[in-house]
XYZ file of C-alpha atoms in Angstrom:
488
model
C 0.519 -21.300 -7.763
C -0.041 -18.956 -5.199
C 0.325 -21.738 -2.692
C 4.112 -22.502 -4.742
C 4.446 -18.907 -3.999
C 4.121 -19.368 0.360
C 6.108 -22.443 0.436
C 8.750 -21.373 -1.940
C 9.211 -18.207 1.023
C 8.708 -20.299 3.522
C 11.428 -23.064 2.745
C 13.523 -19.602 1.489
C 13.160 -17.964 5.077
C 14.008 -21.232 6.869
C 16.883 -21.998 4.574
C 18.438 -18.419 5.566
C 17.480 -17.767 8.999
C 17.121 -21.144 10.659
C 13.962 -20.512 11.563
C 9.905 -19.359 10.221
C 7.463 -18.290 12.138
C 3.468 -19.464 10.332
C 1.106 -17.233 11.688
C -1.804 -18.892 10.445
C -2.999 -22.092 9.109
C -1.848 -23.364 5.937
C -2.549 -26.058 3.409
C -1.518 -29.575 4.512
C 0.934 -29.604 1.160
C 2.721 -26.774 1.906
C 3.412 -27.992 5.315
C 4.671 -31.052 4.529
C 7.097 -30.024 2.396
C 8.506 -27.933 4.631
C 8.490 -30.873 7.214
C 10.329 -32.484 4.402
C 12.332 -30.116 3.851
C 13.104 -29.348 7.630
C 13.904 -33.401 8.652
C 16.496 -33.298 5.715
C 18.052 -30.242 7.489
C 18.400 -32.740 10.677
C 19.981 -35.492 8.965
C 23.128 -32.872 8.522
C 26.102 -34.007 10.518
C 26.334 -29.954 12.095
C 22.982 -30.157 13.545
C 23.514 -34.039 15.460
C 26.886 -32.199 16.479
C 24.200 -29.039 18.063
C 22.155 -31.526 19.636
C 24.931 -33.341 21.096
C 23.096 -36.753 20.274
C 24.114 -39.308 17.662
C 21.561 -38.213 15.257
C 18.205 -35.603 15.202
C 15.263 -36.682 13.960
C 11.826 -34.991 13.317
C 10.202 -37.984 15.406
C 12.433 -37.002 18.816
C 11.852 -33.660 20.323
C 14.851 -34.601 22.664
C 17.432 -34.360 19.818
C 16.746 -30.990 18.571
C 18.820 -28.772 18.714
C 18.165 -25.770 21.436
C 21.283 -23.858 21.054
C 23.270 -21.939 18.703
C 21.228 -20.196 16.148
C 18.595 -23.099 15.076
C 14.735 -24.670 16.120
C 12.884 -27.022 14.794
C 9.230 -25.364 14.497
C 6.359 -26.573 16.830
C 3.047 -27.446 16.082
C -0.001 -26.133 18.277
C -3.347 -27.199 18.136
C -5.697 -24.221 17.161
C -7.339 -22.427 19.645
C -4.264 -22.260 22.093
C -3.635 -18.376 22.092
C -1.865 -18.788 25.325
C 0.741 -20.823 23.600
C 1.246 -19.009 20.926
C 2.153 -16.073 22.619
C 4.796 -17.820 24.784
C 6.522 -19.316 21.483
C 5.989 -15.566 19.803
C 8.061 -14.015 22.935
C 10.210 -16.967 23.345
C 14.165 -16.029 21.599
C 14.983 -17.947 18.643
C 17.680 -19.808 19.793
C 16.449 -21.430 22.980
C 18.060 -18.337 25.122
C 21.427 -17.884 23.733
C 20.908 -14.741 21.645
C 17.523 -12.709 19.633
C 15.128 -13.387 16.354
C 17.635 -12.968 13.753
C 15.436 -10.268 11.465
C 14.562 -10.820 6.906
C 18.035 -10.077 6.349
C 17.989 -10.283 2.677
C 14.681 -8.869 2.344
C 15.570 -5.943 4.664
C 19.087 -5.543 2.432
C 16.696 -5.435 -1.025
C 14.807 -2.436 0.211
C 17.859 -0.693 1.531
C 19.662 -1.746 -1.551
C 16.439 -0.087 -3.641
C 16.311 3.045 -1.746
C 20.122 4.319 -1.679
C 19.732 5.905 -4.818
C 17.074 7.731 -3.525
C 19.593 8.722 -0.207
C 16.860 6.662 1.978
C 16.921 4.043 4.205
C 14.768 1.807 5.816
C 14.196 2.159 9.537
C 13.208 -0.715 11.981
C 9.966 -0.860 13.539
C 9.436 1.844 16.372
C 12.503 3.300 15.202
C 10.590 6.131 13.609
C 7.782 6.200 15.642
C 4.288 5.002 14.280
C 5.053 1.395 15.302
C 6.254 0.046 11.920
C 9.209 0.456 9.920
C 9.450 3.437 7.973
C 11.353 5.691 5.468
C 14.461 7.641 7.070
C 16.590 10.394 5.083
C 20.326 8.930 4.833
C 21.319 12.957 3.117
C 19.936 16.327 3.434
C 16.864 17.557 1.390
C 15.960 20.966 0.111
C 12.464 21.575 0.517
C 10.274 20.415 -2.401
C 13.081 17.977 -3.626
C 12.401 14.473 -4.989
C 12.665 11.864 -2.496
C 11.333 9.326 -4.751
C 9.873 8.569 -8.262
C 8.160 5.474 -9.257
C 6.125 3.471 -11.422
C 3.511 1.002 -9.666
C 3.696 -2.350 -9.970
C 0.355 -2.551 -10.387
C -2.098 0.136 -11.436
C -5.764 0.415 -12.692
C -8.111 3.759 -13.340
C -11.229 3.829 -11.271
C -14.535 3.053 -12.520
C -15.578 6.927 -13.276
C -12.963 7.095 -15.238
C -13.009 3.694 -17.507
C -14.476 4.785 -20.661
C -12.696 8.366 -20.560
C -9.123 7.563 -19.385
C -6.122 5.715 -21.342
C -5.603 2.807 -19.416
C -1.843 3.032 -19.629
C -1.311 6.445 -19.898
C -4.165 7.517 -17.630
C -4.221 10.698 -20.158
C -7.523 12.012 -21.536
C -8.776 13.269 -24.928
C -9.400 12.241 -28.329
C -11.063 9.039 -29.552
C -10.037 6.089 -26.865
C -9.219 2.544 -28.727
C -11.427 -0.199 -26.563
C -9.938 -3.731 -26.023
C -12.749 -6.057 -28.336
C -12.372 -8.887 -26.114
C -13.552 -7.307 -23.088
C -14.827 -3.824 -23.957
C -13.360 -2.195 -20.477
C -9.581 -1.403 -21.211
C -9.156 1.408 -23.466
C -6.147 3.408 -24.946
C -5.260 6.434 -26.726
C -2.990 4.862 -29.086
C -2.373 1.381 -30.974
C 1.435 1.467 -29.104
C 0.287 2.201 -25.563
C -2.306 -0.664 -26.394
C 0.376 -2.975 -26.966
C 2.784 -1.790 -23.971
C -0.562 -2.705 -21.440
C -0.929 -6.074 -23.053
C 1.128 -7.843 -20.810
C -0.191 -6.423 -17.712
C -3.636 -6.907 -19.445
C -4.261 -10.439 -20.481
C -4.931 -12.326 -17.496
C -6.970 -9.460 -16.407
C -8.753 -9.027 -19.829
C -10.019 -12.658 -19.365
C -11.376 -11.819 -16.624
C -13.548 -9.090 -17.665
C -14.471 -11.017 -20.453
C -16.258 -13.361 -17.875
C -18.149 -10.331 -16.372
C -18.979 -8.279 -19.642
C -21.417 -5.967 -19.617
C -20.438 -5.324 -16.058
C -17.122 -4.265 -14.987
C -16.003 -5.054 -10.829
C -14.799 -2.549 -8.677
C -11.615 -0.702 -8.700
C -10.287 -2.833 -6.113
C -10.846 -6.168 -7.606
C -9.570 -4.930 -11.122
C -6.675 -4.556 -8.815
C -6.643 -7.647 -7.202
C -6.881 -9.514 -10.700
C -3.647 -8.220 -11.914
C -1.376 -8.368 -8.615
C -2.865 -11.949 -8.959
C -1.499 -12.243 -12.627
C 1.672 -10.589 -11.463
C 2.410 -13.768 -9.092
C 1.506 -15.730 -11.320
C 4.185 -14.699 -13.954
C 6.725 -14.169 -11.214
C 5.794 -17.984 -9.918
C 9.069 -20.013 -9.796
C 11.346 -17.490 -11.540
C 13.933 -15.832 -9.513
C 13.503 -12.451 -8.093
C 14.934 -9.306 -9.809
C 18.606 -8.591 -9.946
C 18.306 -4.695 -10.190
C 16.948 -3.288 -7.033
C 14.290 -1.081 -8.610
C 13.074 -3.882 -10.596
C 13.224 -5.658 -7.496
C 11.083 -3.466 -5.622
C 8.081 -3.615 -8.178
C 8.124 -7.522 -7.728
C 6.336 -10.108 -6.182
C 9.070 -10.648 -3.384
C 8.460 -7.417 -2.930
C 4.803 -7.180 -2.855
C 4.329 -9.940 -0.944
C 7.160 -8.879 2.408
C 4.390 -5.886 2.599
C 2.346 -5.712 5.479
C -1.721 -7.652 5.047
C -2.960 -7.713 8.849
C -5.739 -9.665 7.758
C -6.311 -11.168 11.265
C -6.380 -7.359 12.413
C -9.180 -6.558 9.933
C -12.662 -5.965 11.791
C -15.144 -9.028 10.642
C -17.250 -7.373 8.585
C -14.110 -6.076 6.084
C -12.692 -9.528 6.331
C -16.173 -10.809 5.484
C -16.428 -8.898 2.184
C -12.821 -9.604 1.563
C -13.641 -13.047 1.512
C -16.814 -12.239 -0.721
C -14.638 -10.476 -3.885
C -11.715 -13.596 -2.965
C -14.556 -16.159 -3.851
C -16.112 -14.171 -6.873
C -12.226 -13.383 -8.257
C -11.237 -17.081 -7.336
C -14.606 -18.178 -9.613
C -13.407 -15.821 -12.375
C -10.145 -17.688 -12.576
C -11.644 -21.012 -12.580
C -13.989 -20.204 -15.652
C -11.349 -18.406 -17.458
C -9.217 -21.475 -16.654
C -11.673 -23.729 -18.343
C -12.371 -21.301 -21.462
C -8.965 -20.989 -22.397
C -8.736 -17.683 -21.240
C -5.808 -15.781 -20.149
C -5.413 -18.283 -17.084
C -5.202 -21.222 -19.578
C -2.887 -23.559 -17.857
C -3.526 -22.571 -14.115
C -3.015 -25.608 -11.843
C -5.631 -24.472 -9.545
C -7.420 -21.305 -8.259
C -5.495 -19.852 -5.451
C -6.560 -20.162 -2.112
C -9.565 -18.114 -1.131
C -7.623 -17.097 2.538
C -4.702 -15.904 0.419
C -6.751 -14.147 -2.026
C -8.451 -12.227 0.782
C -5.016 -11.316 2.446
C -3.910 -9.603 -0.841
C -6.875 -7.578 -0.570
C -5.734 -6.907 2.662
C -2.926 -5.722 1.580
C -4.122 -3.371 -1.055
C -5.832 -2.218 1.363
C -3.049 -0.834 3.562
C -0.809 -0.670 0.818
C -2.198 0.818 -2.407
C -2.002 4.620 -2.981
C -5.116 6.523 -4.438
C -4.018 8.074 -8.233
C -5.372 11.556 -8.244
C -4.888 14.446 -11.263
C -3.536 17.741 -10.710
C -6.698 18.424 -9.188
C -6.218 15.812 -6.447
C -9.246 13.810 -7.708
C -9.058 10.453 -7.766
C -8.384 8.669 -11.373
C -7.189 5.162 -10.040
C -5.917 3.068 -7.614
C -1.965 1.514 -7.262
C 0.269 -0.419 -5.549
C 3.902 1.206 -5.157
C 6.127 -0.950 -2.835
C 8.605 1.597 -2.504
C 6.234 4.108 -1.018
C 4.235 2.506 0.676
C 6.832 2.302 3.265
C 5.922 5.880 3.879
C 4.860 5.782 7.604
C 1.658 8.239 8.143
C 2.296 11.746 10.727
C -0.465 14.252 10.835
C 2.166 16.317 10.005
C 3.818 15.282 7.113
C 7.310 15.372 5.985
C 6.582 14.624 2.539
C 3.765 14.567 -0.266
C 3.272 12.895 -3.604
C 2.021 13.682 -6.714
C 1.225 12.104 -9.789
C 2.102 11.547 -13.684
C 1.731 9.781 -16.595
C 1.006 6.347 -16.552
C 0.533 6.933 -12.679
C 3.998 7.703 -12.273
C 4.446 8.684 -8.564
C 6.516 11.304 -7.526
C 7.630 12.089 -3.360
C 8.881 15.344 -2.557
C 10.007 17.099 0.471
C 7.407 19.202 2.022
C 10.141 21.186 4.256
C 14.171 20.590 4.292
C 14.982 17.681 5.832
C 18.310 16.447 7.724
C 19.908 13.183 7.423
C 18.306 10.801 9.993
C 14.725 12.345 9.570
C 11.463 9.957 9.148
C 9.849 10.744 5.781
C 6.229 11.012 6.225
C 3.049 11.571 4.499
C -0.475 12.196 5.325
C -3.011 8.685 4.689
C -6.082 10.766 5.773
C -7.369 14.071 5.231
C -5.660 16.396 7.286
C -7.695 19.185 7.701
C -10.001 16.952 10.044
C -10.129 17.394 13.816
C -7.589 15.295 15.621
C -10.095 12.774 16.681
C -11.689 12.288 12.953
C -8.076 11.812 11.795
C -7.600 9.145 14.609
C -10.990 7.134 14.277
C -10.100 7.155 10.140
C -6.757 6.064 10.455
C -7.635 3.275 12.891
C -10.543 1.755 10.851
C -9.111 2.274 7.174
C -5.256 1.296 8.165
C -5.629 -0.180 11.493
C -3.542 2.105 14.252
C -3.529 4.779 16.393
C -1.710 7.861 15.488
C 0.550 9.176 18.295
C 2.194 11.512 16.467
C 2.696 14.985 18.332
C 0.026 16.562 16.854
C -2.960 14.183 17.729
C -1.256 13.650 21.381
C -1.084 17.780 21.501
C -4.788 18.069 20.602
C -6.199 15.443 22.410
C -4.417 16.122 25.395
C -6.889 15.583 28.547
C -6.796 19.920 29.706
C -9.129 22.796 29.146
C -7.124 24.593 26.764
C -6.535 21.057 24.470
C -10.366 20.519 24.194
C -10.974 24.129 23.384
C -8.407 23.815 20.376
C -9.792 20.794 19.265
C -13.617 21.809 19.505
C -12.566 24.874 17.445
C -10.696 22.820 14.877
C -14.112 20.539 14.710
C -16.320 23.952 13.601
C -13.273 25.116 11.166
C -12.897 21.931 9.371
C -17.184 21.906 9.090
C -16.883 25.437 7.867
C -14.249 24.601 5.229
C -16.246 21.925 4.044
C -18.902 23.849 3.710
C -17.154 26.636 1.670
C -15.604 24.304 -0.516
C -19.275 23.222 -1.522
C -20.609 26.327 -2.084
C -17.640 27.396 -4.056
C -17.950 24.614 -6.453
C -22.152 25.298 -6.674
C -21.126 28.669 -7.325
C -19.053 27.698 -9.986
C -21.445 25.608 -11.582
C -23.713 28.184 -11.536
C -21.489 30.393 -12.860
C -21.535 32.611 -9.860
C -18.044 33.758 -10.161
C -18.390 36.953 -7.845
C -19.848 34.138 -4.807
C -17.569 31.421 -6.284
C -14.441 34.079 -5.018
C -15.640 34.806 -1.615
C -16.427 31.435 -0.848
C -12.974 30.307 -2.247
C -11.254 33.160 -0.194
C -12.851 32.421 2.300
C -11.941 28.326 2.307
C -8.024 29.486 1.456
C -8.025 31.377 4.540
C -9.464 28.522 6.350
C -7.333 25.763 4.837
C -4.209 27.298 5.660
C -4.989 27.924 9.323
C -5.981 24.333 9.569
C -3.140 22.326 6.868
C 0.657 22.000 7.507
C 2.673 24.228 5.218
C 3.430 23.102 1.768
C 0.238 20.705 1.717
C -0.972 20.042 -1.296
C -4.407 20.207 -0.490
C -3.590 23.886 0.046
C -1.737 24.336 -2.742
C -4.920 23.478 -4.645
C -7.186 25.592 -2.756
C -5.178 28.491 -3.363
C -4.686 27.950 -6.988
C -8.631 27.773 -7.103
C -8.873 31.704 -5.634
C -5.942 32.537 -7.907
C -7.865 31.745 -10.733
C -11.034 33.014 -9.725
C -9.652 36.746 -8.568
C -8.320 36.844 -12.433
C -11.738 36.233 -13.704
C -12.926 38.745 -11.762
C -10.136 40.874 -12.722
C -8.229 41.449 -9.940
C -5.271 40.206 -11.016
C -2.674 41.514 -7.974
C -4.776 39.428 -5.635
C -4.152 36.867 -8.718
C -0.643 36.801 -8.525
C -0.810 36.616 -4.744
C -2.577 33.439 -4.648
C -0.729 31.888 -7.133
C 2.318 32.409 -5.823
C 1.761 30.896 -2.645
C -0.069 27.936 -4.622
């Protein structure tokens, strides 16, 4: 299915624009039906009339068209890098005009975000080097930008027998699914509401039981189950539908040839243990009763790709992690050190984007993907291994700036970030302990630390502060209290 899934976009994309570029190699079925699909596009009497000859064919190269708006792809062996770079540079038409860009993928997502008064920027157009969330209206600060549901959500493996698995809330006596003892819910209705998004998935954890996989796998299993309900039907009218879909899931950004070999290695790893799943839940008459075949391991492995740049960590009011989620819409949040933006979370890992300071029509919304209390170059070497580029926002290119006074900054924003770390443990020992008098100064102390190192508004601050606001009414100083708070 997931292979009906590629060639379905693939015939869709040439069908629009004239044109598909295949980056990689793919299965000889897929390929010939767009071959098929491409010489029936030559028997038309406009294209002979483009080619100026009697009649195109597949067969002759010298009757394809090579102006106007339309080419007939080209085959090149493997291997020929040099080759593929020419045809990657080379304009669409032959010379005559430029790549004509997704347009009805690109129209979806700015069609999905007007509500919101966003828009979706071109690559480089906001800086960071892909395309990216602009303001189209002005914000006050700490004003939603955005709130939605993911498309696909699970709670993390701390969490499993603790958590609703709908809700994501906590307490009382937790109802466990009896076919795979994993998924568990507060209540009989929330139980049914997850069923759908639960089935293929629960048949898969019956396969593993007593062991549960990872977070990301349990992840992979249902975006998996996702395509495979979405597999031939047409995509979403309503655009916020839409943008929880597999059309638009699957126009998101995987980079798997980008990925260093070792993360591609283990990608393909979980692809052929998931991809085994499916075949033995296939053959029980599991969830995936009726499954043609297993989907391709390479595909399999680029959706984990894609989680991986994609998916947004769930975290409480606490900012510690509960789950893991994939949210389209936000995850065309482009990263700056610092941010424009933050999100939150809610029930049922609702997501929730607010403006971290007022923002003008035309601005970039931003968010941070790393911790940003780290020195410039820990920020840098994290965002290039977990998400694959390097930041050039102003503040890394400020503080790694090759002069005296730039290294001095940044070797004293090395010790601070140590020291807050540092703090932060001993505050939470200190805690534990029970220590609340050495639980304060430490937390003071980190507060005072955090802010000179965070951008304003940051939740990580935020948190930090509330943490000393708490503790300085414990210990009875309650002006201090109110201080702290109110800056939290």
């Amino acid at each position: 299915y997931m292979c009906t899934i590629y060639a379905d976009r693939l015939r869709a994309a040439f069908a629009r624009d004239g044109w598909v570029t295949i980056r990689r190699a793919v299965e000889p079925a897929t390929m010939e039906s767009l071959m098929a699909q491409i010489a029936r596009e030559l028997e038309a009497p406009s294209i002979a009339a483009e080619s100026g000859e009697a009649s195109a064919s597949l067969d002759r190269p010298d009757t394809w068209p090579s102006g106007g708006s339309r080419r007939v792809l080209e085959v090149t062996p493997p291997g020929d890098a040099a080759h593929w770079a020419e045809l990657a540079a080379r304009p669409v038409d032959g010379g005559v005009g430029e790549r004509k860009p997704d347009s009805t993928g690109t129209a979806r997502w700015h069609e999905a975000l007007a509500p919101w008064g966003l828009t979706l920027a071109a690559a480089g157009a906001v800086g960071g080097g892909g395309r990216g969330l602009v303001t189209t209206r002005s914000f006050k600060r700490g004003e939603v930008l955005m709130r939605v549901t993911p498309a696909v959500a699970v709670v993390s493996g701390r969490h499993l027998s603790s958590r609703c698995h709908h809700s994501h809330a906590t307490g009382g006596r937790l109802l466990v699914c009896s076919r795979c003892g994993c998924a568990r819910y507060c209540s009989a209705d929330h139980q049914r509401a997850a069923w759908a998004g639960h089935r293929d998935e629960c048949a898969l954890l019956a396969q593993t039981r007593p062991r549960v996989p990872g977070q990301t796998v349990r992840l992979l299993a249902r975006l998996l189950a996702l395509l495979r309900r979405s597999a031939g039907a047409p995509p979403p009218e309503d655009a916020g539908e839409w943008a929880r879909s597999a059309a638009a899931i699957l126009s998101l950004s995987h980079q798997l040839g980008g990925q260093p070999a070792e993360r591609c290695a283990e990608f393909g790893e979980q692809a052929g243990m998931v991809c085994s799943l499916i075949q033995e839940a296939a053959r029980s008459g599991g969830g995936w009763a009726g499954s043609s075949s297993c989907p391709p391991q390479e595909q399999v492995a680029s959706l984990l790709s894609l989680l991986s740049l994609n998916a947004h960590a769930i975290c409480d009011a606490e900012l510690q992690e509960i789950g893991i989620g994939l949210y389209p819409l936000a995850a065309l949040a482009n990263h700056d050190c610092d941010p424009t933006a933050a999100q939150s979370f809610g029930a049922a890992g609702k997501l929730t984007l607010r403006a971290l300071r007022p923002l003008a029509a035309g601005e970039a919304v931003t968010i941070g993907y790393v911790d940003l209390a780290a020195a410039a170059s820990e920020r840098r070497q994290a965002l290039r291994s977990s998400y694959l580029f390097t930041c050039e926002c102003r503040a890394c290119e400020e503080a790694l700036a090759p002069t005296p006074a730039a290294r001095k900054r940044e070797a004293a924003r090395c010790e601070a970030a140590a020291s807050l770390r540092e703090e932060q443990r001993a505050e939470l020992a200190a805690i534990d302990a029970a220590d609340w008098e050495a639980a304060l100064r430490r937390s003071t102390r980190a507060a005072e630390i955090a802010a000179s190192l965070l951008p304003p508004g940051a939740p990580a601050l935020g948190l930090q502060l509330l943490r000393a606001g708490k503790l300085h009414a414990h210990c009875g100083s309650l002006r201090e209290s109110v201080g702290d708070l109110r800056r939290a």
